[in-house]
Short mmCIF file of C-alpha atoms in Angstrom, two decimals:
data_model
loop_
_atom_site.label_atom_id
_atom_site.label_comp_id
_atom_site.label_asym_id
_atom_site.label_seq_id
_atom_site.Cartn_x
_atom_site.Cartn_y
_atom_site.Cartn_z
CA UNK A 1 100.12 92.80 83.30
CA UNK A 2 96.71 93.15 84.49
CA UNK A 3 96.00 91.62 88.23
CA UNK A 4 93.39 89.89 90.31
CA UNK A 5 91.07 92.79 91.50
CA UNK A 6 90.26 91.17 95.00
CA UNK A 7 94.15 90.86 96.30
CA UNK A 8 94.57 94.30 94.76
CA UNK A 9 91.95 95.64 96.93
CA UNK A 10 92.92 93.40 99.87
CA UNK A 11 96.35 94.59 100.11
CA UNK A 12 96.07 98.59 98.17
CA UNK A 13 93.95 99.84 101.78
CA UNK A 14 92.40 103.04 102.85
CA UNK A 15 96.02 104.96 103.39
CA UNK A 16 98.47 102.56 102.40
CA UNK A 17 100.01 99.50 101.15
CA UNK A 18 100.35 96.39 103.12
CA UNK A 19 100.21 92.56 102.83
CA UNK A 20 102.22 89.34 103.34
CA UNK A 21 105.52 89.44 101.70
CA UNK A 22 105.18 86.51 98.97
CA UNK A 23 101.52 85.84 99.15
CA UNK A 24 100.38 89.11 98.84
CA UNK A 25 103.25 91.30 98.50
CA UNK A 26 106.02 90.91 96.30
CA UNK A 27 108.80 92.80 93.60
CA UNK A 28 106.72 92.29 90.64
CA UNK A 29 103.41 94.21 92.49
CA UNK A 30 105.84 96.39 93.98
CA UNK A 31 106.96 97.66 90.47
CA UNK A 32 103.35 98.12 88.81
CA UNK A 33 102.42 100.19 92.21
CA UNK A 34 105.75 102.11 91.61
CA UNK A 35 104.70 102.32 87.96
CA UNK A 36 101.04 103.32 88.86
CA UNK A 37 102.50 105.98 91.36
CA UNK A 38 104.90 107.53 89.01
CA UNK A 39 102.14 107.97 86.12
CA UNK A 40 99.69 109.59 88.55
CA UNK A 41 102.50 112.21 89.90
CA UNK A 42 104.27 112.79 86.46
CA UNK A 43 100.68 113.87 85.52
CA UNK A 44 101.06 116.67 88.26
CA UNK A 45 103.93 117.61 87.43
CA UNK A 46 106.80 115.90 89.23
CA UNK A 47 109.95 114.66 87.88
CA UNK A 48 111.12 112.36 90.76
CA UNK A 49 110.36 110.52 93.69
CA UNK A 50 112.49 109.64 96.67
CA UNK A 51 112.36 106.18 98.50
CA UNK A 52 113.10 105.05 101.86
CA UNK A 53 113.21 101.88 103.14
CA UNK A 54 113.00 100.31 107.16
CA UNK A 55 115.17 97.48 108.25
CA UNK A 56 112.95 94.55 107.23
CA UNK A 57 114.83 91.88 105.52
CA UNK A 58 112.40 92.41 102.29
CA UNK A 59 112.73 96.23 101.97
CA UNK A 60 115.38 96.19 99.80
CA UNK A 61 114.24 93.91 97.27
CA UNK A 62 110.99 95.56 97.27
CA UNK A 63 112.28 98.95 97.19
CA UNK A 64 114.56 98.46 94.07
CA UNK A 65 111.44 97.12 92.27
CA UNK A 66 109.62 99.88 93.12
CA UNK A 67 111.93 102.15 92.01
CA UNK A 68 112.46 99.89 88.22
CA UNK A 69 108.55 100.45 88.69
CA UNK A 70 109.15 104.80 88.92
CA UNK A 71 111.78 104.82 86.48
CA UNK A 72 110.18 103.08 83.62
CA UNK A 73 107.36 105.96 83.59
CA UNK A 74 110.66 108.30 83.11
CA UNK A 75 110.65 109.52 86.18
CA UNK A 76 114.18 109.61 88.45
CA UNK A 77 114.46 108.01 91.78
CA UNK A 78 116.15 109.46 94.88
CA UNK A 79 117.45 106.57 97.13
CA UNK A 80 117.64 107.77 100.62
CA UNK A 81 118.37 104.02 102.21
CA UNK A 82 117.13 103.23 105.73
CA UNK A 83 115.03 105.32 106.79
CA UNK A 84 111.91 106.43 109.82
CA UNK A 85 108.76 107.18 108.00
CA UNK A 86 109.28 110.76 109.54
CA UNK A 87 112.45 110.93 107.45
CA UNK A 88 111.00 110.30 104.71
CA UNK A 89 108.90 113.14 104.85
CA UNK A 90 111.44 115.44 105.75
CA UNK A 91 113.09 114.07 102.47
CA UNK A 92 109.97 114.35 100.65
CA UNK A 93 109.69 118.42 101.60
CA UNK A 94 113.20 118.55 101.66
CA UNK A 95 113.18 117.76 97.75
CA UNK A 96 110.15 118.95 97.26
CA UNK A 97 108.58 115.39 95.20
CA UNK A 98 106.42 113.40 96.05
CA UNK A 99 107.92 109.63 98.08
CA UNK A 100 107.17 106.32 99.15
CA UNK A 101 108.25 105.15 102.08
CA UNK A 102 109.01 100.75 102.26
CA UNK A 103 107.73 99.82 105.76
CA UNK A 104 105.02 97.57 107.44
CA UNK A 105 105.13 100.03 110.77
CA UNK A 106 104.14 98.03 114.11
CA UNK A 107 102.98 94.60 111.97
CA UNK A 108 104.82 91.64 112.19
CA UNK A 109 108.04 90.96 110.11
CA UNK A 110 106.33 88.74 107.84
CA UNK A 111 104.41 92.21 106.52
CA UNK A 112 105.89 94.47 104.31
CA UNK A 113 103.88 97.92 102.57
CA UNK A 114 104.28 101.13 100.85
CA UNK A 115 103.59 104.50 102.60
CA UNK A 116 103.15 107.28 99.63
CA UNK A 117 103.18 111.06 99.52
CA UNK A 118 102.98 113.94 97.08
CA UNK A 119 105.79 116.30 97.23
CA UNK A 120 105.65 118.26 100.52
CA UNK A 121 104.86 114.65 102.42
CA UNK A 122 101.12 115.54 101.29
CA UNK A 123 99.06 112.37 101.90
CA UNK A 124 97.96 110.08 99.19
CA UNK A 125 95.31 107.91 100.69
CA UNK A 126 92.07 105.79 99.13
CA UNK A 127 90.73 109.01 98.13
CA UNK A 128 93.30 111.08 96.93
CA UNK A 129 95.47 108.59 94.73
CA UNK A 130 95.18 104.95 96.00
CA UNK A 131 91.79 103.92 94.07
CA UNK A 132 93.25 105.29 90.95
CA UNK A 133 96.51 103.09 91.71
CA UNK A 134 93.88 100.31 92.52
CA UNK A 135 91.89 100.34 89.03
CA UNK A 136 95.85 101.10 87.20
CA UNK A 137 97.23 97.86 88.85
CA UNK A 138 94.23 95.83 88.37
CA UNK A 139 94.15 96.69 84.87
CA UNK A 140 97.66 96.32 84.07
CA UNK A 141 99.97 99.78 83.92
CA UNK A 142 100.38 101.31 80.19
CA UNK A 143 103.32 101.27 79.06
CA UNK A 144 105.63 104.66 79.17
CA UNK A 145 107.21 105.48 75.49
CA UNK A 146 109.63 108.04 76.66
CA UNK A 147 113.12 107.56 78.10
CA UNK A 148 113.57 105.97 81.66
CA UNK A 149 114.54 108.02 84.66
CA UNK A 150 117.82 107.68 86.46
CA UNK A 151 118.57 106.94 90.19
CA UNK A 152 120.93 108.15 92.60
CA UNK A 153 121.58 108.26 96.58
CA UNK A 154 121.35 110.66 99.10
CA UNK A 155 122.09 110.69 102.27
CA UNK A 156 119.81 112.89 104.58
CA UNK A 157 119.63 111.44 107.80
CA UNK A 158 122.23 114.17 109.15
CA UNK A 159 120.45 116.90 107.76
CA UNK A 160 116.59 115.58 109.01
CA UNK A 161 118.27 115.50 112.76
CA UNK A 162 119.26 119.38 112.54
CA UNK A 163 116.15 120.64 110.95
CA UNK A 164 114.08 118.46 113.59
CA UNK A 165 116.12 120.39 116.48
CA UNK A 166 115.74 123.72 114.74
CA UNK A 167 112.18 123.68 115.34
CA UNK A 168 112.58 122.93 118.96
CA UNK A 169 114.58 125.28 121.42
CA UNK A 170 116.56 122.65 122.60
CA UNK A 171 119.32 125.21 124.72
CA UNK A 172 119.38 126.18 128.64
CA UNK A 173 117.77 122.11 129.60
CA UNK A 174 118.28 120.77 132.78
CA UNK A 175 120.59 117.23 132.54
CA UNK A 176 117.80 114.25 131.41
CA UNK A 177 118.44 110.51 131.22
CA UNK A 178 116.33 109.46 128.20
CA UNK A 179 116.17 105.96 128.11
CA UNK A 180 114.73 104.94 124.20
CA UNK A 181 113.40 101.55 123.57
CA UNK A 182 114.02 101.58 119.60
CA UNK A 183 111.92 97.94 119.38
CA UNK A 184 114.50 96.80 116.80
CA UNK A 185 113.44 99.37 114.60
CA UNK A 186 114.10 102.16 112.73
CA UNK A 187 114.28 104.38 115.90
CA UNK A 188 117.51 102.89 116.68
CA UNK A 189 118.96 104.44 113.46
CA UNK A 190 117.74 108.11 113.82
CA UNK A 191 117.14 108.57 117.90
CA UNK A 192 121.40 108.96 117.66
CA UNK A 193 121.02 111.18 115.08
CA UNK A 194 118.43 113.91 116.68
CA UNK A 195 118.98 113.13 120.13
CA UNK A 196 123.10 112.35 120.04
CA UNK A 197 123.84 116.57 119.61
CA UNK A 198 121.70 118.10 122.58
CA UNK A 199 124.26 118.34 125.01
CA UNK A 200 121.67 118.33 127.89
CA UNK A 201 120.53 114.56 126.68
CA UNK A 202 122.44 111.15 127.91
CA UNK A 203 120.77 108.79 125.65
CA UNK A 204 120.44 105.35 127.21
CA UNK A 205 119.53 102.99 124.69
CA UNK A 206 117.45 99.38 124.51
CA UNK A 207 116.97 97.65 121.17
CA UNK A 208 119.04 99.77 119.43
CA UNK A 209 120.13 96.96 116.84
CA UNK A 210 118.16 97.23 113.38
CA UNK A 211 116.20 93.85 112.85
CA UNK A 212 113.29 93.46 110.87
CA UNK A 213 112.46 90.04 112.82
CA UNK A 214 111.59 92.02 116.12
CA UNK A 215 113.33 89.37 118.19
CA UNK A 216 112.74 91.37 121.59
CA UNK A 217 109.08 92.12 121.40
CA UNK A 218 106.73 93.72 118.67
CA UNK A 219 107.62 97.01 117.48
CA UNK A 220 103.73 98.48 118.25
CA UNK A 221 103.91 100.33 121.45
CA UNK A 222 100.54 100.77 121.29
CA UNK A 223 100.17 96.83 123.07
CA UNK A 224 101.00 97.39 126.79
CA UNK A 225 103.01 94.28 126.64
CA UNK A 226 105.49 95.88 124.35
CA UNK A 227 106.28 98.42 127.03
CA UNK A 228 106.93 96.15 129.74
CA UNK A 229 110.96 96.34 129.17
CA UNK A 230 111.22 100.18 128.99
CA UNK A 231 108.99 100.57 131.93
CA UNK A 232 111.55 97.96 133.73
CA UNK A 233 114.56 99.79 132.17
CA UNK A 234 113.26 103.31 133.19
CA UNK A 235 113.35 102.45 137.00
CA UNK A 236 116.35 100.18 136.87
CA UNK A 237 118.31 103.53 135.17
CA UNK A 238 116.64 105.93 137.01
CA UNK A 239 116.07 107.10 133.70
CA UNK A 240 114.05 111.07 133.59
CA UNK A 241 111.66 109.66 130.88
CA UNK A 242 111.34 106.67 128.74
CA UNK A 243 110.92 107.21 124.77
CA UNK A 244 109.30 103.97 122.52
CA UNK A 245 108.95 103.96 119.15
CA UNK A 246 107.15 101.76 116.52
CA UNK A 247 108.85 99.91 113.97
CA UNK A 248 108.90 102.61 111.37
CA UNK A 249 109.49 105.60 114.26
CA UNK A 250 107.36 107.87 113.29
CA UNK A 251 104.74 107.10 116.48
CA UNK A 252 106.51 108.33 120.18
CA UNK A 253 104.76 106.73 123.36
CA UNK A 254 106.12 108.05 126.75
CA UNK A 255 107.07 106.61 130.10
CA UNK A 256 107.45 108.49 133.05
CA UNK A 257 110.39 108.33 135.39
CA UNK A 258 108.27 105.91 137.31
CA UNK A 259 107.49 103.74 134.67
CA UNK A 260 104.16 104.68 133.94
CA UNK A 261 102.76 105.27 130.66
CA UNK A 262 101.68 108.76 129.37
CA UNK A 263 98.85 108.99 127.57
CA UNK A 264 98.91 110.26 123.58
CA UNK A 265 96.30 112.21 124.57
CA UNK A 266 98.42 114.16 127.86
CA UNK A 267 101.37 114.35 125.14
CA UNK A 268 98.70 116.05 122.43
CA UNK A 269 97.95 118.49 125.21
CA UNK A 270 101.06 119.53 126.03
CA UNK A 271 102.67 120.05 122.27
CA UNK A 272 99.26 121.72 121.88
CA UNK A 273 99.96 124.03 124.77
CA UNK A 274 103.42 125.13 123.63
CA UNK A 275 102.74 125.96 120.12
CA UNK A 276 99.64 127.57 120.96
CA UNK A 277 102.27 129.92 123.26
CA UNK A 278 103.77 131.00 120.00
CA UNK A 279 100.94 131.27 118.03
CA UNK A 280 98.00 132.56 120.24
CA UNK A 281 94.76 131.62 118.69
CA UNK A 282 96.05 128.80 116.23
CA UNK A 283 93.92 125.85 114.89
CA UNK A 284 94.77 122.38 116.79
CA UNK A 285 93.38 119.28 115.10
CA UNK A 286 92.61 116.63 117.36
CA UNK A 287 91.09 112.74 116.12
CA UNK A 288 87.54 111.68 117.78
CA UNK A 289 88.86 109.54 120.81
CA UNK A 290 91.58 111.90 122.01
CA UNK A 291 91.23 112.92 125.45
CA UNK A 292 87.83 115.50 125.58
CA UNK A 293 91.14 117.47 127.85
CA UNK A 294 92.58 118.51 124.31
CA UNK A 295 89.49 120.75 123.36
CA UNK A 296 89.28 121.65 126.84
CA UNK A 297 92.91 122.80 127.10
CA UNK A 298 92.76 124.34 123.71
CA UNK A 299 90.46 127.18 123.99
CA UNK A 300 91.82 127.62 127.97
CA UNK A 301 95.08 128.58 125.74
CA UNK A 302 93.38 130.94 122.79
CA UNK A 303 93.29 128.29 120.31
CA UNK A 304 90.54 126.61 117.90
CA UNK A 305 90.22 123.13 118.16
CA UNK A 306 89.09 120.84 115.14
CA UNK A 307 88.14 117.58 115.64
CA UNK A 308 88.70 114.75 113.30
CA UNK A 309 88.31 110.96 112.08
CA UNK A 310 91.05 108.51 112.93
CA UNK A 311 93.45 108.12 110.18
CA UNK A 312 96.38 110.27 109.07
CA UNK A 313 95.21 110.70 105.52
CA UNK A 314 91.80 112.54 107.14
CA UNK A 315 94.37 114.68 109.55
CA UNK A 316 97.00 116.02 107.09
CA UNK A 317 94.36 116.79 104.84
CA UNK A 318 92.30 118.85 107.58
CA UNK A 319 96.14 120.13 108.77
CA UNK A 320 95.99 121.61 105.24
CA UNK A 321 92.68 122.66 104.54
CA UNK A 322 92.92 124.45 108.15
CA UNK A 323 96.48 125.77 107.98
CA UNK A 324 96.25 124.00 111.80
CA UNK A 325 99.56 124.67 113.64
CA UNK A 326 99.56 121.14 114.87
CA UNK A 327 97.47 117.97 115.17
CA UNK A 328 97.45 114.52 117.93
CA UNK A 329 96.03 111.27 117.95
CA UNK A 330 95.67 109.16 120.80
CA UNK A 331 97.01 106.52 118.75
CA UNK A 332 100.66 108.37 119.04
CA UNK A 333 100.38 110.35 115.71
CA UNK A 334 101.89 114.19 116.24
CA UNK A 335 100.92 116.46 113.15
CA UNK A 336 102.93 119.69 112.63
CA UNK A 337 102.59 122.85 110.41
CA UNK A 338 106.28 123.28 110.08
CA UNK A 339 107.20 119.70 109.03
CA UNK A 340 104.65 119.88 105.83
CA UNK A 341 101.65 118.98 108.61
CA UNK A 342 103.10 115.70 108.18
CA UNK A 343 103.39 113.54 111.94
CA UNK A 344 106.99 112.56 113.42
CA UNK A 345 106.78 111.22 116.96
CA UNK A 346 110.72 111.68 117.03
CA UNK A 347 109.45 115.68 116.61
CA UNK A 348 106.72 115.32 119.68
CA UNK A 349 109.90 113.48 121.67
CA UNK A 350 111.57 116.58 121.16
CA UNK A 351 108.77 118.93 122.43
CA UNK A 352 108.11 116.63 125.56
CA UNK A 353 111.95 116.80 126.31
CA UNK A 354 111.59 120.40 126.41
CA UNK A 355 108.88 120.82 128.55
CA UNK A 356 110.59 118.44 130.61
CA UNK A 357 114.21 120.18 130.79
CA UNK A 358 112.46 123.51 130.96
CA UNK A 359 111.42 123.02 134.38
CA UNK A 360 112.40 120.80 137.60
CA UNK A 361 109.42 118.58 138.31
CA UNK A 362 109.78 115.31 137.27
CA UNK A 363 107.60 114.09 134.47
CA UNK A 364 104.73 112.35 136.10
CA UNK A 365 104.17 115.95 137.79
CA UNK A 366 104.33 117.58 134.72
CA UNK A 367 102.05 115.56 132.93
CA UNK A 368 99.17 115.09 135.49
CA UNK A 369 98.36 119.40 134.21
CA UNK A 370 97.17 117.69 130.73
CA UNK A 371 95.42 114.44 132.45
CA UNK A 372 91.94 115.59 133.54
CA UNK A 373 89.94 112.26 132.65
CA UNK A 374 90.60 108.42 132.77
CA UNK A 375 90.08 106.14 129.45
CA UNK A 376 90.23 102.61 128.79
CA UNK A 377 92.94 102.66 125.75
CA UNK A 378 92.06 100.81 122.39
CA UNK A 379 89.82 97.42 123.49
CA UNK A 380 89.17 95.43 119.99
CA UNK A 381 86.77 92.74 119.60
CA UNK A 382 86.89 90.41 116.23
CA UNK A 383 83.01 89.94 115.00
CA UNK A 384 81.61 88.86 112.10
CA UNK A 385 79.05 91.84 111.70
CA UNK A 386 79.98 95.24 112.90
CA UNK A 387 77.46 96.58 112.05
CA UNK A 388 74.84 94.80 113.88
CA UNK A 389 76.90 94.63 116.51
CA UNK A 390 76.84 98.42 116.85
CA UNK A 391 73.01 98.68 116.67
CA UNK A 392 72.86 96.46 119.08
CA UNK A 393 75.04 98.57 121.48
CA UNK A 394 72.69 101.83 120.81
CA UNK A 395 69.62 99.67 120.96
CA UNK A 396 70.71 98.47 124.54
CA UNK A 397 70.94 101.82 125.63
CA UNK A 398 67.76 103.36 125.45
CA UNK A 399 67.51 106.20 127.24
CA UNK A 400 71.05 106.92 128.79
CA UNK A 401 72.18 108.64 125.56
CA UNK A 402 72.85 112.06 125.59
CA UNK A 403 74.02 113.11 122.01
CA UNK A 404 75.49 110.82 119.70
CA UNK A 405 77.68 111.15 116.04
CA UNK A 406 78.49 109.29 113.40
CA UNK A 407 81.92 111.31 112.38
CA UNK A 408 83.92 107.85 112.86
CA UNK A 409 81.74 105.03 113.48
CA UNK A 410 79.44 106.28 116.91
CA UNK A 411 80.48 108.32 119.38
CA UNK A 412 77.81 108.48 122.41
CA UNK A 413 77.87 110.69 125.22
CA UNK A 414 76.48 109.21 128.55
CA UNK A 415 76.76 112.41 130.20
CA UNK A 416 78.77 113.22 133.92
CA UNK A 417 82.01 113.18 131.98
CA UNK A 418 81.68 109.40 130.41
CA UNK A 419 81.59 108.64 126.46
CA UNK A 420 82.46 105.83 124.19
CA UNK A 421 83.31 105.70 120.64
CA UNK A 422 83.22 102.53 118.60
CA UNK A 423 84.21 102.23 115.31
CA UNK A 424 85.27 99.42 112.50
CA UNK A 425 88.86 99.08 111.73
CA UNK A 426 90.13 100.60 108.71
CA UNK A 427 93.08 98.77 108.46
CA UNK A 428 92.07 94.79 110.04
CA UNK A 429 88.50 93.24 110.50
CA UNK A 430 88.19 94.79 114.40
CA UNK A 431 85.67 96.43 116.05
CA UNK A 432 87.73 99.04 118.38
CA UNK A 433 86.15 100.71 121.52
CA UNK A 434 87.32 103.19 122.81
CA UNK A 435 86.14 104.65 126.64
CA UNK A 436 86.66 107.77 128.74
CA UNK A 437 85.32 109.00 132.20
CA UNK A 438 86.09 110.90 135.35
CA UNK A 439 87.28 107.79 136.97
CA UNK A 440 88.40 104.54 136.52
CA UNK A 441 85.69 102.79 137.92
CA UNK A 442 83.13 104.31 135.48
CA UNK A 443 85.22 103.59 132.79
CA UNK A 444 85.25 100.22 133.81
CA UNK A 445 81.77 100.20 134.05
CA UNK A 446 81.51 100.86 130.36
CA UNK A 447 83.65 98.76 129.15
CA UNK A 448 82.15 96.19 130.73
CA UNK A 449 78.70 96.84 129.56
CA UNK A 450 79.61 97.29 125.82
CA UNK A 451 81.44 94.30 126.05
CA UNK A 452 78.75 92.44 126.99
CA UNK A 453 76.09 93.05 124.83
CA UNK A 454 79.10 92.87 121.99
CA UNK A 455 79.52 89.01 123.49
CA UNK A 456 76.13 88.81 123.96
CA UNK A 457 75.14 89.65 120.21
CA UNK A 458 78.11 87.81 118.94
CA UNK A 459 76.46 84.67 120.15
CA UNK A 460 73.27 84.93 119.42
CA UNK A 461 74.49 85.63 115.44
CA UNK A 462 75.95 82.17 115.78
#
């Protein structure tokens, strides 16, 4: 059956599938996406697909009609149950077929959405396989005259924790109290599984429990607020480091032993550092509003740094096209060459752990080698106009700009250390700004300029 274009395109988004379960999301979309999907891969070649699912009360449902969807275009199905998205891609390379992962990562639990892959966990996004899923759905899926596919289980989780540690050295650590703040998610199911066998590890859980209705706070570690507990926990544990995952587990944000937060951008610096040890010279991708310390530290360390948009779809395929040996975003995304230049935060964990047990200074110590600047974090503003709210930004400006790009949205440098990028949303109707400098106070200083001529232009458009 054909569909209404404009929900198609509201909910089918630049690299995945999300939407209100019910209104905008439901088993019978679910199963022409999963129909759509299977037509496009089966025309590549493949003769299955495996599916994951998170702990959301409506992955199930959604996953089985998915799956009808995959197996009435005669391909089989590989049921791998609950799932991280980072296990799904492990699956997905594992296998060797392409997957589709049921989650709604950080949103809230009335979301629900499809992450899909090619085999290898090779991105499909808006321009690599989603617009032609798009115009299929819309138009209502042909139907499939051979005979169905099959599906059958697998269990992988065990086997996804081993190959995970086999790519970290994860012998000779120093004892570490790793207290993990699972946010009700899917982190709670496979943090046991990695993190249970290192001998070196005592794993002091918080929100361990799967539930897709988040009852302790969002699962988007992203919002300072969600961290407030495993900052508490941390010191009340006298925990070495503090691990929190989104709701899906495949971002990693870090909190020292004194509760404060690491920066993506410190983390992308380090994992940078120690694969660039083994593999002097090696490409490093990097997204626009990292830390200017990840270039930096890159070529100190004989590598090639590559910088990128913001979006996973735009990194994996530059991970590819580059043969990069790993890739960061300050959003808590960790790329790497041996795990199909897919991201797994549960894989940076690992490398951060190292570092950590390597050596006897406590994290904070550790981490202030990789944190040269200051930076503002993610500041979004809901307008109307974007657009015109960016021209008004560069307009107000005049002649304080030093160079300027238009990679991802604009990125302007003030000069003496200080940029800003802002950008429109890809995935929600945002503006995001995003702020770095040698200090705090001239970050603040920016902020509080662009936010006022944003506020300013905001209400004169009204």
């Amino acid at each position: 059956m054909s569909r209404p274009a404009a929900v198609v395109n509201r909910v089918i988004k630049a690299y995945d599938v999300r939407g209100l379960v019910g209104d905008e999301i439901d088993e019978g979309f679910v199963a022409d996406v999963g129909a759509a999907f299977a037509g496009l891969v089966r025309g590549e070649g493949a003769r299955q697909v495996v599916i994951g699912q998170d702990m959301r009360a409506s992955s199930p449902a959604l996953a089985t009609a998915f799956a009808h969807g995959v197996t009435s275009q005669g391909l089989d199905v590989v049921r791998i149950g609950l799932a991280s998205t980072d296990q799904l891609y492990f699956a997905s390379g594992l296998l060797d077929c392409p997957g589709a992962m049921f989650t709604a990562s950080h949103n809230p639990s009335a979301y629900n959405g499809i992450k899909l892959c090619r085999a290898g966990a090779k991105p499909v996004g808006k321009d690599t396989g989603l617009s032609t899923i798009s115009d299929e759905v819309i138009a209502g899926v042909p139907d499939y005259d051979g005979p169905a596919g099959t599906t059958t289980e697998r269990d992988v989780l065990a086997e996804y924790g081993e190959f995970l540690r086999s790519l970290v050295d994860v012998a000779d650590w120093r004892p570490l109290r790793v207290a993990v703040d699972a946010g009700n998610g899917m982190a709670g199911h496979t943090a046991p599984a990695v993190l249970g066998p290192i001998a070196a590890i005592e794993v002091l859980p918080l929100y361990f429990k799967l539930d897709g209705t988040f009852p302790n706070h969002e699962a988007n570690p992203l919002d300072p607020d969600n961290l407030v507990d495993l900052q508490k926990y941390v010191t009340e544990t006298g925990a070495d480091i503090g691990l929190a995952f989104d709701g899906d587990a495949d971002r990693c944000f870090v909190v020292d032993e004194s509760g404060h937060p690491v920066s993506p951008s410190a983390v992308t610096a380090l994992v940078a550092a120690r694969e660039l040890s083994r593999e002097i010279g090696a490409t490093v991708i990097h997204n626009l509003i990292t830390s200017r310390a990840v270039p930096e530290l890159v070529v100190e360390r004989g590598g090639t740094p590559v910088r990128s948009r913001v979006g996973h779809s735009y990194i994996k395929a530059m991970m590819a096209d580059t043969g990069a040996i790993f890739g960061g975003e300050h959003s808590a995304h960790y790329y790497f060459r041996d795990f199909w230049g897919a991201d797994s935060g549960m894989l940076a964990a690992l490398h951060v752990l190292a570092a950590l047990g390597e050596q006897r200074r406590p994290l904070s110590e550790l981490m202030a080698d990789y944190q040269r600047y200051e930076a503002s974090g993610e500041i979004n503003y809901t307008v109307e106009d974007s657009e015109s709210c960016v021209e008004a930004v560069l307009k107000s400006l005049g002649n304080r700009i030093q160079s300027i790009d238009h990679l991802d949205g604009v990125t302007v440098d003030l000069g003496d250390g200080s940029w800003f990028n802002l950008r429109t949303s890809n995935t929600e109707p945002l503006l995001r700004l995003n702020v770095e400098a040698r200090t705090t106070e001239d970050v603040d200083a920016v902020v509080g300029w662009v936010s006022a001529e944003i506020a300013s232009h905001t209400e004169k458009s009204t």
